[in-house]
PDB file of C-alpha atoms in Angstrom:
ATOM      1  CA  MET A1430     331.163 126.730 135.461  1.00 33.00           C
ATOM      2  CA  LYS A1431     330.798 129.414 132.837  1.00 36.00           C
ATOM      3  CA  LEU A1432     327.840 128.885 130.576  1.00 39.00           C
ATOM      4  CA  ASN A1433     327.736 130.074 127.030  1.00 43.00           C
ATOM      5  CA  TRP A1434     324.290 130.445 125.503  1.00 44.00           C
ATOM      6  CA  GLN A1435     325.524 130.433 121.916  1.00 40.00           C
ATOM      7  CA  SER A1436     327.713 127.393 122.344  1.00 39.00           C
ATOM      8  CA  LEU A1437     324.772 125.536 123.844  1.00 43.00           C
ATOM      9  CA  LYS A1438     322.832 126.181 120.661  1.00 42.00           C
ATOM     10  CA  ARG A1439     325.767 125.316 118.419  1.00 39.00           C
ATOM     11  CA  ASN A1440     326.129 122.017 120.204  1.00 41.00           C
ATOM     12  CA  ILE A1441     322.528 121.183 119.486  1.00 42.00           C
ATOM     13  CA  LEU A1442     322.936 121.906 115.803  1.00 39.00           C
ATOM     14  CA  GLY A1443     326.045 119.791 115.828  1.00 37.00           C
ATOM     15  CA  VAL A1444     324.800 116.725 117.648  1.00 37.00           C
ATOM     16  CA  GLY A1445     321.073 116.811 117.066  1.00 39.00           C
ATOM     17  CA  PRO A1446     318.516 115.851 119.677  1.00 41.00           C
ATOM     18  CA  SER A1447     320.131 114.474 122.768  1.00 41.00           C
ATOM     19  CA  SER A1448     318.753 111.869 125.069  1.00 40.00           C
ATOM     20  CA  SER A1449     320.335 113.412 128.129  1.00 45.00           C
ATOM     21  CA  GLY A1450     318.554 116.733 127.919  1.00 48.00           C
ATOM     22  CA  GLU A1451     321.885 118.526 127.760  1.00 53.00           C
ATOM     23  CA  GLY A1452     321.344 119.177 124.063  1.00 67.00           C
ATOM     24  CA  LEU A1453     317.883 120.607 124.623  1.00 78.00           C
ATOM     25  CA  ASP A1454     317.525 123.969 122.953  1.00 82.00           C
ATOM     26  CA  PRO A1455     316.730 126.566 125.638  1.00 83.00           C
ATOM     27  CA  ASP A1456     314.701 128.467 123.050  1.00 85.00           C
ATOM     28  CA  LEU A1457     312.339 125.505 122.749  1.00 86.00           C
ATOM     29  CA  LEU A1458     311.707 125.588 126.482  1.00 85.00           C
ATOM     30  CA  LYS A1459     311.093 129.331 126.373  1.00 86.00           C
ATOM     31  CA  GLU A1460     308.644 128.819 123.548  1.00 88.00           C
ATOM     32  CA  MET A1461     306.923 126.066 125.488  1.00 90.00           C
ATOM     33  CA  ALA A1462     306.677 128.314 128.548  1.00 90.00           C
ATOM     34  CA  ARG A1463     305.163 131.112 126.464  1.00 92.00           C
ATOM     35  CA  GLY A1464     302.716 128.661 124.893  1.00 94.00           C
ATOM     36  CA  ILE A1465     301.559 127.591 128.343  1.00 95.00           C
ATOM     37  CA  ALA A1466     301.295 131.135 129.661  1.00 94.00           C
ATOM     38  CA  THR A1467     299.163 132.251 126.696  1.00 95.00           C
ATOM     39  CA  THR A1468     296.877 129.198 126.651  1.00 97.00           C
ATOM     40  CA  ARG A1469     293.263 130.264 126.261  1.00 96.00           C
ATOM     41  CA  PRO A1470     290.107 128.252 126.851  1.00 96.00           C
ATOM     42  CA  ASP A1471     288.509 129.123 123.496  1.00 96.00           C
ATOM     43  CA  GLU A1472     291.271 127.845 121.187  1.00 98.00           C
ATOM     44  CA  ILE A1473     290.055 126.142 118.031  1.00 98.00           C
ATOM     45  CA  GLY A1474     291.481 122.833 116.794  1.00 98.00           C
ATOM     46  CA  CYS A1475     293.074 121.882 113.481  1.00 98.00           C
ATOM     47  CA  ALA A1476     289.758 120.829 111.907  1.00 98.00           C
ATOM     48  CA  GLU A1477     288.087 124.159 112.557  1.00 98.00           C
ATOM     49  CA  CYS A1478     291.200 125.989 111.386  1.00 98.00           C
ATOM     50  CA  PHE A1479     291.175 124.005 108.148  1.00 98.00           C
ATOM     51  CA  ASP A1480     287.480 124.793 107.605  1.00 97.00           C
ATOM     52  CA  GLN A1481     288.194 128.513 107.728  1.00 97.00           C
ATOM     53  CA  MET A1482     291.636 128.616 106.132  1.00 98.00           C
ATOM     54  CA  ASP A1483     290.505 129.418 102.559  1.00 98.00           C
ATOM     55  CA  GLN A1484     288.524 132.383 103.820  1.00 97.00           C
ATOM     56  CA  PHE A1485     291.405 133.485 106.047  1.00 98.00           C
ATOM     57  CA  VAL A1486     293.830 133.373 103.107  1.00 98.00           C
ATOM     58  CA  GLU A1487     291.545 135.489 100.928  1.00 97.00           C
ATOM     59  CA  ILE A1488     291.079 138.074 103.668  1.00 97.00           C
ATOM     60  CA  THR A1489     294.857 138.194 104.104  1.00 97.00           C
ATOM     61  CA  LEU A1490     295.446 138.615 100.360  1.00 96.00           C
ATOM     62  CA  ALA A1491     292.826 141.362 100.192  1.00 96.00           C
ATOM     63  CA  GLY A1492     295.064 143.319 102.548  1.00 95.00           C
ATOM     64  CA  LYS A1493     292.564 143.216 105.392  1.00 95.00           C
ATOM     65  CA  ASP A1494     293.515 142.507 108.965  1.00 95.00           C
ATOM     66  CA  SER A1495     292.763 138.788 109.041  1.00 91.00           C
ATOM     67  CA  SER A1496     293.992 138.402 112.624  1.00 91.00           C
ATOM     68  CA  GLN A1497     291.319 140.858 113.707  1.00 94.00           C
ATOM     69  CA  ALA A1498     288.630 139.406 111.452  1.00 95.00           C
ATOM     70  CA  MET A1499     289.368 135.807 112.456  1.00 97.00           C
ATOM     71  CA  PRO A1500     291.369 135.972 115.697  1.00 97.00           C
ATOM     72  CA  LEU A1501     290.919 132.321 116.637  1.00 98.00           C
ATOM     73  CA  VAL A1502     292.320 131.154 113.308  1.00 98.00           C
ATOM     74  CA  GLN A1503     295.294 133.468 113.772  1.00 97.00           C
ATOM     75  CA  ASP A1504     295.804 132.179 117.309  1.00 97.00           C
ATOM     76  CA  HIS A1505     295.718 128.576 116.101  1.00 98.00           C
ATOM     77  CA  LEU A1506     298.206 129.328 113.313  1.00 97.00           C
ATOM     78  CA  ASN A1507     300.562 130.868 115.878  1.00 96.00           C
ATOM     79  CA  ARG A1508     300.471 127.666 117.916  1.00 96.00           C
ATOM     80  CA  CYS A1509     300.238 124.846 115.369  1.00 97.00           C
ATOM     81  CA  GLY A1510     303.191 124.215 113.087  1.00 96.00           C
ATOM     82  CA  ASP A1511     301.298 121.809 110.815  1.00 98.00           C
ATOM     83  CA  CYS A1512     298.515 124.295 110.103  1.00 98.00           C
ATOM     84  CA  ARG A1513     300.941 127.215 109.785  1.00 98.00           C
ATOM     85  CA  GLU A1514     302.959 125.329 107.181  1.00 97.00           C
ATOM     86  CA  GLU A1515     299.819 124.619 105.165  1.00 98.00           C
ATOM     87  CA  PHE A1516     298.576 128.178 105.508  1.00 98.00           C
ATOM     88  CA  GLU A1517     301.858 129.572 104.179  1.00 97.00           C
ATOM     89  CA  ALA A1518     301.789 127.165 101.249  1.00 98.00           C
ATOM     90  CA  LEU A1519     298.189 128.018 100.418  1.00 98.00           C
ATOM     91  CA  LEU A1520     298.939 131.714 100.649  1.00 98.00           C
ATOM     92  CA  ALA A1521     301.873 131.286  98.263  1.00 97.00           C
ATOM     93  CA  ALA A1522     299.815 129.185  95.838  1.00 98.00           C
ATOM     94  CA  VAL A1523     296.810 131.489  95.743  1.00 97.00           C
ATOM     95  CA  SER A1524     298.799 134.691  95.548  1.00 95.00           C
ATOM     96  CA  ALA A1525     300.865 133.294  92.662  1.00 93.00           C
ATOM     97  CA  VAL A1526     297.974 132.164  90.511  1.00 87.00           C
ATOM     98  CA  SER A1527     295.474 134.933  91.185  1.00 77.00           C
TER      99      SER A1527
ATOM    100  CA  MET B1086     291.339 128.612  81.883  1.00 76.00           C
ATOM    101  CA  PRO B1087     287.836 130.055  81.378  1.00 79.00           C
ATOM    102  CA  GLU B1088     286.656 132.151  84.301  1.00 91.00           C
ATOM    103  CA  ARG B1089     283.944 130.407  86.277  1.00 97.00           C
ATOM    104  CA  THR B1090     281.845 131.549  89.183  1.00 98.00           C
ATOM    105  CA  ASN B1091     281.607 129.233  92.164  1.00 98.00           C
ATOM    106  CA  GLU B1092     278.204 128.097  90.953  1.00 97.00           C
ATOM    107  CA  GLU B1093     279.588 127.365  87.495  1.00 98.00           C
ATOM    108  CA  TRP B1094     282.443 125.322  88.947  1.00 98.00           C
ATOM    109  CA  LEU B1095     280.009 123.206  90.937  1.00 98.00           C
ATOM    110  CA  ALA B1096     277.608 122.773  88.022  1.00 97.00           C
ATOM    111  CA  ASP B1097     280.378 121.890  85.571  1.00 98.00           C
ATOM    112  CA  LEU B1098     282.067 119.426  87.919  1.00 98.00           C
ATOM    113  CA  ARG B1099     278.741 117.719  88.541  1.00 97.00           C
ATOM    114  CA  GLY B1100     277.421 117.759  84.985  1.00 95.00           C
ATOM    115  CA  ALA B1101     278.194 117.112  81.348  1.00 93.00           C
ATOM    116  CA  GLU B1102     281.143 119.533  81.407  1.00 93.00           C
ATOM    117  CA  GLN B1103     282.964 117.531  84.045  1.00 96.00           C
ATOM    118  CA  SER B1104     285.980 116.458  82.049  1.00 96.00           C
ATOM    119  CA  ALA B1105     286.700 119.964  80.767  1.00 97.00           C
ATOM    120  CA  ALA B1106     286.245 121.431  84.240  1.00 98.00           C
ATOM    121  CA  LEU B1107     288.469 118.763  85.781  1.00 98.00           C
ATOM    122  CA  ALA B1108     291.205 119.453  83.236  1.00 98.00           C
ATOM    123  CA  ASP B1109     291.048 123.176  84.044  1.00 98.00           C
ATOM    124  CA  LEU B1110     291.046 122.557  87.762  1.00 98.00           C
ATOM    125  CA  ARG B1111     293.939 120.112  87.480  1.00 98.00           C
ATOM    126  CA  ALA B1112     296.053 122.655  85.596  1.00 97.00           C
ATOM    127  CA  PHE B1113     295.184 125.348  88.139  1.00 97.00           C
ATOM    128  CA  LEU B1114     296.102 123.185  91.131  1.00 98.00           C
ATOM    129  CA  VAL B1115     299.343 121.967  89.550  1.00 98.00           C
ATOM    130  CA  ARG B1116     300.401 125.546  88.944  1.00 97.00           C
ATOM    131  CA  GLY B1117     299.503 126.642  92.482  1.00 97.00           C
ATOM    132  CA  LEU B1118     301.232 123.704  94.171  1.00 97.00           C
ATOM    133  CA  GLY B1119     304.243 124.275  91.937  1.00 96.00           C
ATOM    134  CA  TYR B1120     304.599 127.776  93.352  1.00 96.00           C
ATOM    135  CA  ALA B1121     303.864 126.726  96.914  1.00 96.00           C
ATOM    136  CA  LEU B1122     306.417 123.907  96.933  1.00 96.00           C
ATOM    137  CA  ALA B1123     309.028 125.507  94.682  1.00 92.00           C
ATOM    138  CA  SER B1124     311.656 125.630  97.425  1.00 90.00           C
ATOM    139  CA  ARG B1125     311.346 121.975  98.386  1.00 91.00           C
ATOM    140  CA  ARG B1126     313.984 119.647  97.087  1.00 88.00           C
ATOM    141  CA  ASP B1127     311.955 116.508  97.762  1.00 86.00           C
ATOM    142  CA  VAL B1128     309.246 117.543  95.292  1.00 90.00           C
ATOM    143  CA  ASP B1129     309.280 117.359  91.493  1.00 91.00           C
ATOM    144  CA  ASP B1130     306.663 117.788  88.760  1.00 92.00           C
ATOM    145  CA  SER B1131     305.555 114.172  88.743  1.00 94.00           C
ATOM    146  CA  ILE B1132     305.021 114.157  92.517  1.00 96.00           C
ATOM    147  CA  ILE B1133     302.960 117.325  92.184  1.00 97.00           C
ATOM    148  CA  GLU B1134     300.847 115.629  89.500  1.00 97.00           C
ATOM    149  CA  ASP B1135     300.280 112.729  91.900  1.00 98.00           C
ATOM    150  CA  PHE B1136     299.268 115.078  94.716  1.00 98.00           C
ATOM    151  CA  VAL B1137     296.811 116.857  92.431  1.00 98.00           C
ATOM    152  CA  GLN B1138     295.335 113.599  91.147  1.00 98.00           C
ATOM    153  CA  GLU B1139     294.610 112.503  94.713  1.00 98.00           C
ATOM    154  CA  ALA B1140     293.294 115.963  95.584  1.00 98.00           C
ATOM    155  CA  LEU B1141     290.874 115.952  92.627  1.00 98.00           C
ATOM    156  CA  LEU B1142     289.285 112.750  93.899  1.00 98.00           C
ATOM    157  CA  LYS B1143     288.883 114.267  97.352  1.00 98.00           C
ATOM    158  CA  ILE B1144     287.490 117.486  95.897  1.00 98.00           C
ATOM    159  CA  LEU B1145     284.900 115.649  93.800  1.00 98.00           C
ATOM    160  CA  GLY B1146     283.874 113.683  96.865  1.00 97.00           C
ATOM    161  CA  ALA B1147     283.561 116.818  98.977  1.00 98.00           C
ATOM    162  CA  LEU B1148     281.703 119.182  96.636  1.00 98.00           C
ATOM    163  CA  ASP B1149     278.656 119.103  98.916  1.00 97.00           C
ATOM    164  CA  THR B1150     280.717 120.472 101.806  1.00 97.00           C
ATOM    165  CA  PHE B1151     281.836 123.613  99.917  1.00 98.00           C
ATOM    166  CA  ARG B1152     280.051 126.486 101.639  1.00 95.00           C
ATOM    167  CA  GLY B1153     281.020 129.262  99.272  1.00 96.00           C
ATOM    168  CA  GLU B1154     282.902 131.283 101.879  1.00 96.00           C
ATOM    169  CA  SER B1155     285.835 131.694  99.495  1.00 98.00           C
ATOM    170  CA  LYS B1156     286.449 131.239  95.808  1.00 98.00           C
ATOM    171  CA  PHE B1157     285.953 127.644  94.766  1.00 98.00           C
ATOM    172  CA  THR B1158     289.523 127.502  93.472  1.00 98.00           C
ATOM    173  CA  THR B1159     290.933 128.660  96.835  1.00 98.00           C
ATOM    174  CA  TRP B1160     288.952 125.970  98.610  1.00 98.00           C
ATOM    175  CA  ALA B1161     290.143 123.353  96.106  1.00 98.00           C
ATOM    176  CA  GLN B1162     293.751 124.508  96.472  1.00 98.00           C
ATOM    177  CA  LYS B1163     293.438 124.164 100.239  1.00 98.00           C
ATOM    178  CA  ILE B1164     292.565 120.497  99.784  1.00 98.00           C
ATOM    179  CA  ALA B1165     295.491 120.001  97.393  1.00 98.00           C
ATOM    180  CA  VAL B1166     297.863 121.614  99.900  1.00 98.00           C
ATOM    181  CA  ARG B1167     296.587 119.322 102.653  1.00 98.00           C
ATOM    182  CA  VAL B1168     297.062 116.238 100.459  1.00 98.00           C
ATOM    183  CA  ALA B1169     300.598 117.331  99.557  1.00 98.00           C
ATOM    184  CA  PHE B1170     301.724 118.035 103.108  1.00 98.00           C
ATOM    185  CA  THR B1171     300.160 114.875 104.484  1.00 97.00           C
ATOM    186  CA  GLU B1172     302.136 112.834 101.976  1.00 97.00           C
ATOM    187  CA  MET B1173     305.384 114.805 102.346  1.00 96.00           C
ATOM    188  CA  ARG B1174     305.271 114.464 106.120  1.00 96.00           C
ATOM    189  CA  ARG B1175     304.549 110.758 105.874  1.00 96.00           C
ATOM    190  CA  ARG B1176     307.564 110.251 103.614  1.00 95.00           C
ATOM    191  CA  ARG B1177     309.861 112.466 105.647  1.00 94.00           C
ATOM    192  CA  TRP B1178     309.106 110.665 108.931  1.00 94.00           C
ATOM    193  CA  GLN B1179     308.319 107.160 107.733  1.00 94.00           C
ATOM    194  CA  ASP B1180     311.388 105.558 109.299  1.00 92.00           C
ATOM    195  CA  VAL B1181     311.074 107.313 112.642  1.00 91.00           C
ATOM    196  CA  SER B1182     309.295 105.621 115.509  1.00 91.00           C
ATOM    197  CA  LEU B1183     307.757 107.586 118.336  1.00 90.00           C
ATOM    198  CA  ASP B1184     309.775 105.667 120.912  1.00 87.00           C
ATOM    199  CA  SER B1185     313.039 106.465 119.184  1.00 85.00           C
ATOM    200  CA  ILE B1186     312.526 110.203 119.392  1.00 81.00           C
ATOM    201  CA  VAL B1187     310.701 110.385 122.691  1.00 80.00           C
ATOM    202  CA  GLU B1188     313.140 109.209 125.269  1.00 75.00           C
ATOM    203  CA  ALA B1189     312.447 109.366 128.940  1.00 60.00           C
ATOM    204  CA  HIS B1190     315.300 111.798 129.539  1.00 65.00           C
ATOM    205  CA  ASP B1191     314.256 114.371 126.989  1.00 70.00           C
ATOM    206  CA  LEU B1192     312.893 116.688 129.632  1.00 76.00           C
ATOM    207  CA  ASP B1193     315.496 115.714 132.170  1.00 77.00           C
ATOM    208  CA  PHE B1194     317.274 119.031 131.773  1.00 80.00           C
ATOM    209  CA  VAL B1195     319.155 120.983 134.399  1.00 81.00           C
ATOM    210  CA  PRO B1196     317.175 124.235 134.776  1.00 81.00           C
ATOM    211  CA  ASP B1197     320.311 126.297 135.352  1.00 82.00           C
ATOM    212  CA  MET B1198     321.734 125.144 132.032  1.00 82.00           C
ATOM    213  CA  MET B1199     318.685 126.522 130.279  1.00 84.00           C
ATOM    214  CA  ILE B1200     318.789 129.980 131.753  1.00 85.00           C
ATOM    215  CA  ASP B1201     319.638 132.782 129.376  1.00 84.00           C
ATOM    216  CA  PRO B1202     322.944 134.231 130.677  1.00 84.00           C
ATOM    217  CA  SER B1203     322.308 137.500 128.853  1.00 85.00           C
ATOM    218  CA  ALA B1204     319.217 138.088 131.011  1.00 85.00           C
ATOM    219  CA  GLY B1205     319.452 140.285 134.093  1.00 86.00           C
ATOM    220  CA  PRO B1206     319.801 138.679 137.545  1.00 88.00           C
ATOM    221  CA  ASP B1207     316.095 139.066 138.397  1.00 87.00           C
ATOM    222  CA  GLN B1208     315.023 137.563 135.108  1.00 86.00           C
ATOM    223  CA  GLN B1209     317.488 134.707 135.532  1.00 88.00           C
ATOM    224  CA  ALA B1210     316.078 133.979 138.979  1.00 89.00           C
ATOM    225  CA  ALA B1211     312.536 134.005 137.570  1.00 89.00           C
ATOM    226  CA  GLN B1212     313.548 131.701 134.710  1.00 89.00           C
ATOM    227  CA  HIS B1213     315.066 129.299 137.204  1.00 90.00           C
ATOM    228  CA  ILE B1214     311.847 129.105 139.230  1.00 91.00           C
ATOM    229  CA  PHE B1215     309.657 128.663 136.176  1.00 91.00           C
ATOM    230  CA  LEU B1216     311.810 126.031 134.520  1.00 90.00           C
ATOM    231  CA  GLU B1217     312.145 124.026 137.712  1.00 91.00           C
ATOM    232  CA  THR B1218     308.391 124.201 138.303  1.00 93.00           C
ATOM    233  CA  LEU B1219     307.577 123.420 134.691  1.00 91.00           C
ATOM    234  CA  GLN B1220     309.803 120.380 134.715  1.00 91.00           C
ATOM    235  CA  ARG B1221     308.272 119.073 137.924  1.00 94.00           C
ATOM    236  CA  LEU B1222     304.682 119.677 136.772  1.00 95.00           C
ATOM    237  CA  ILE B1223     305.301 118.015 133.398  1.00 93.00           C
ATOM    238  CA  ALA B1224     306.589 114.967 135.260  1.00 92.00           C
ATOM    239  CA  THR B1225     303.819 114.807 137.846  1.00 95.00           C
ATOM    240  CA  GLU B1226     300.688 116.370 136.349  1.00 96.00           C
ATOM    241  CA  LEU B1227     300.552 115.175 132.751  1.00 96.00           C
ATOM    242  CA  THR B1228     299.431 111.781 131.492  1.00 95.00           C
ATOM    243  CA  ASP B1229     301.986 109.626 129.695  1.00 92.00           C
ATOM    244  CA  LYS B1230     300.271 110.405 126.401  1.00 94.00           C
ATOM    245  CA  GLN B1231     300.375 114.145 127.010  1.00 96.00           C
ATOM    246  CA  ARG B1232     304.043 114.018 127.975  1.00 93.00           C
ATOM    247  CA  GLN B1233     304.915 111.885 124.975  1.00 93.00           C
ATOM    248  CA  ALA B1234     303.064 114.194 122.572  1.00 95.00           C
ATOM    249  CA  LEU B1235     304.581 117.290 124.142  1.00 93.00           C
ATOM    250  CA  VAL B1236     308.127 116.018 123.708  1.00 91.00           C
ATOM    251  CA  ALA B1237     307.549 114.702 120.175  1.00 93.00           C
ATOM    252  CA  VAL B1238     305.909 117.901 118.937  1.00 94.00           C
ATOM    253  CA  ARG B1239     307.484 120.698 120.951  1.00 90.00           C
ATOM    254  CA  ILE B1240     310.984 119.365 121.562  1.00 88.00           C
ATOM    255  CA  GLN B1241     311.608 117.050 118.626  1.00 88.00           C
ATOM    256  CA  GLY B1242     309.604 119.013 116.082  1.00 91.00           C
ATOM    257  CA  MET B1243     307.613 116.076 114.752  1.00 95.00           C
ATOM    258  CA  PRO B1244     304.452 117.134 112.888  1.00 97.00           C
ATOM    259  CA  LEU B1245     301.224 116.711 114.867  1.00 97.00           C
ATOM    260  CA  GLU B1246     299.868 114.635 112.037  1.00 97.00           C
ATOM    261  CA  GLU B1247     302.714 112.117 112.285  1.00 97.00           C
ATOM    262  CA  VAL B1248     302.569 111.905 116.070  1.00 97.00           C
ATOM    263  CA  ALA B1249     298.801 111.431 115.859  1.00 97.00           C
ATOM    264  CA  ARG B1250     299.152 108.606 113.325  1.00 96.00           C
ATOM    265  CA  ARG B1251     301.541 106.789 115.636  1.00 96.00           C
ATOM    266  CA  MET B1252     299.312 107.300 118.667  1.00 96.00           C
ATOM    267  CA  GLY B1253     296.277 105.958 116.823  1.00 96.00           C
ATOM    268  CA  THR B1254     294.466 109.275 116.862  1.00 97.00           C
ATOM    269  CA  ASN B1255     294.024 112.224 114.526  1.00 97.00           C
ATOM    270  CA  ARG B1256     295.644 115.626 114.332  1.00 97.00           C
ATOM    271  CA  ASN B1257     292.653 117.537 115.675  1.00 98.00           C
ATOM    272  CA  ALA B1258     292.346 115.261 118.707  1.00 98.00           C
ATOM    273  CA  LEU B1259     296.083 115.511 119.344  1.00 98.00           C
ATOM    274  CA  TYR B1260     295.906 119.312 119.299  1.00 98.00           C
ATOM    275  CA  LYS B1261     293.123 119.101 121.891  1.00 98.00           C
ATOM    276  CA  LEU B1262     295.234 116.750 123.993  1.00 98.00           C
ATOM    277  CA  LEU B1263     298.133 119.206 123.921  1.00 98.00           C
ATOM    278  CA  HIS B1264     295.778 122.083 124.640  1.00 98.00           C
ATOM    279  CA  ASP B1265     294.450 120.256 127.704  1.00 98.00           C
ATOM    280  CA  ALA B1266     298.028 119.645 128.817  1.00 97.00           C
ATOM    281  CA  ARG B1267     298.895 123.340 128.491  1.00 97.00           C
ATOM    282  CA  GLN B1268     295.764 124.340 130.357  1.00 97.00           C
ATOM    283  CA  ARG B1269     296.543 121.973 133.191  1.00 97.00           C
ATOM    284  CA  LEU B1270     300.130 123.194 133.475  1.00 97.00           C
ATOM    285  CA  LYS B1271     298.952 126.799 133.418  1.00 96.00           C
ATOM    286  CA  ARG B1272     296.390 126.183 136.187  1.00 97.00           C
ATOM    287  CA  LYS B1273     298.886 124.296 138.338  1.00 97.00           C
ATOM    288  CA  MET B1274     301.440 127.067 137.929  1.00 95.00           C
ATOM    289  CA  GLU B1275     298.842 129.637 138.940  1.00 96.00           C
ATOM    290  CA  ALA B1276     297.957 127.510 141.963  1.00 96.00           C
ATOM    291  CA  GLU B1277     301.611 127.774 142.985  1.00 94.00           C
ATOM    292  CA  GLY B1278     301.469 131.544 142.689  1.00 94.00           C
ATOM    293  CA  LEU B1279     303.193 131.804 139.300  1.00 93.00           C
ATOM    294  CA  THR B1280     301.112 134.011 137.043  1.00 94.00           C
ATOM    295  CA  PRO B1281     301.097 133.869 133.219  1.00 93.00           C
ATOM    296  CA  GLU B1282     302.164 137.521 133.165  1.00 93.00           C
ATOM    297  CA  GLU B1283     305.246 136.748 135.258  1.00 91.00           C
ATOM    298  CA  MET B1284     306.028 133.774 133.086  1.00 89.00           C
ATOM    299  CA  LEU B1285     305.862 135.888 129.926  1.00 90.00           C
ATOM    300  CA  ALA B1286     308.033 138.549 131.550  1.00 90.00           C
ATOM    301  CA  ALA B1287     310.591 135.919 132.554  1.00 89.00           C
ATOM    302  CA  PHE B1288     310.917 134.578 129.031  1.00 85.00           C
ATOM    303  CA  GLY B1289     310.471 137.745 127.028  1.00 76.00           C
ATOM    304  CA  SER B1290     307.650 138.401 124.639  1.00 55.00           C
ATOM    305  CA  PRO B1291     307.108 136.187 121.600  1.00 45.00           C
ATOM    306  CA  GLY B1292     308.701 136.999 118.331  1.00 39.00           C
TER     307      GLY B1292
END
C-alpha cells in the first residue's frame, strides 16, 4: 500500500479525532517522542512557572535573553500549552499597554 | 492613569485611596486584556469586564504574596490573564467529558502508518522501532491515569487545566503526573538500548 503523509494529515483535519487511531496525526506522535527524549529531572511545574511569569515577561520585553536568564521557565513554556498560551497573552497585554 | 511605584500601588490599594486605585487598575487591566484577547471571537467587552472584576478580587486578596520581582501592574495583569483563560477554557470544554475524548483505541495506531515517508530508509527504520516501542511501553508501563492524561492532553489537545478538573486534581499536579510518565518512558526506552539522542535523530529536531 502506498502511504501519503499529506493525505493522512488532511484526513485528520477532515474527520477530527478518530477512535481507531487511523486518524492520529503522526506529527503529534513525533512531538510526544521528542518530549519524552528531552525530559529532564529538574523541570518546574505550572505553579512555579506562574510565580515567575511576570518577571519572565519583563525580561523578554526588555530585549534580554529570558531563556538564558530563566531557563527552567523557558523549558516549561516549551512543554506546557496552557502556560504558553497565558504567557503569550500576558506578553501581548503588557507590551501593548507599556 | 497616574504613575505609581509598586509601593504606591500597594499602599493605595490597602488604604484610603483604594477606590481611585481600583478604578485605575481596572481600566489598565481591561485595556491589556483587550489587546491580549483581540483575536478571539468568543470574547467581547462585557466578558472582559467580568474577567477583570473577578481578577480584581483575587488581586486584592493576594496583595501580600506580591514579591516585587516585576512591576505591580505586570503581576496584576498576570492574574487577570489566568482568570480569563481559566474561564474561557471552562466554557470551551464544558460539554466534553474525559471518557468521550479518551477512547481506549486512541493509541492503537499502526506504527508503519505513522512513519514519515519523506524520511530516508534508515530514519524510517528508526522511527518504526521507536514508535513500536513507545506504543508498547505506554500500554504496559504507565498507570491508567497517566495514559488517560497523556491521550487527553497530547493527542486530543485538551488543556491541562480541564483534564485536571475532570480527574479531581489541579493543573500543577497533572503536569507532574505527565512529567513522571515521560521520565518513566524515557528510562524504559534507555533500558532497551534506545537513547534519547537516537530518538531525537529519528524524529528530527524540534521546531
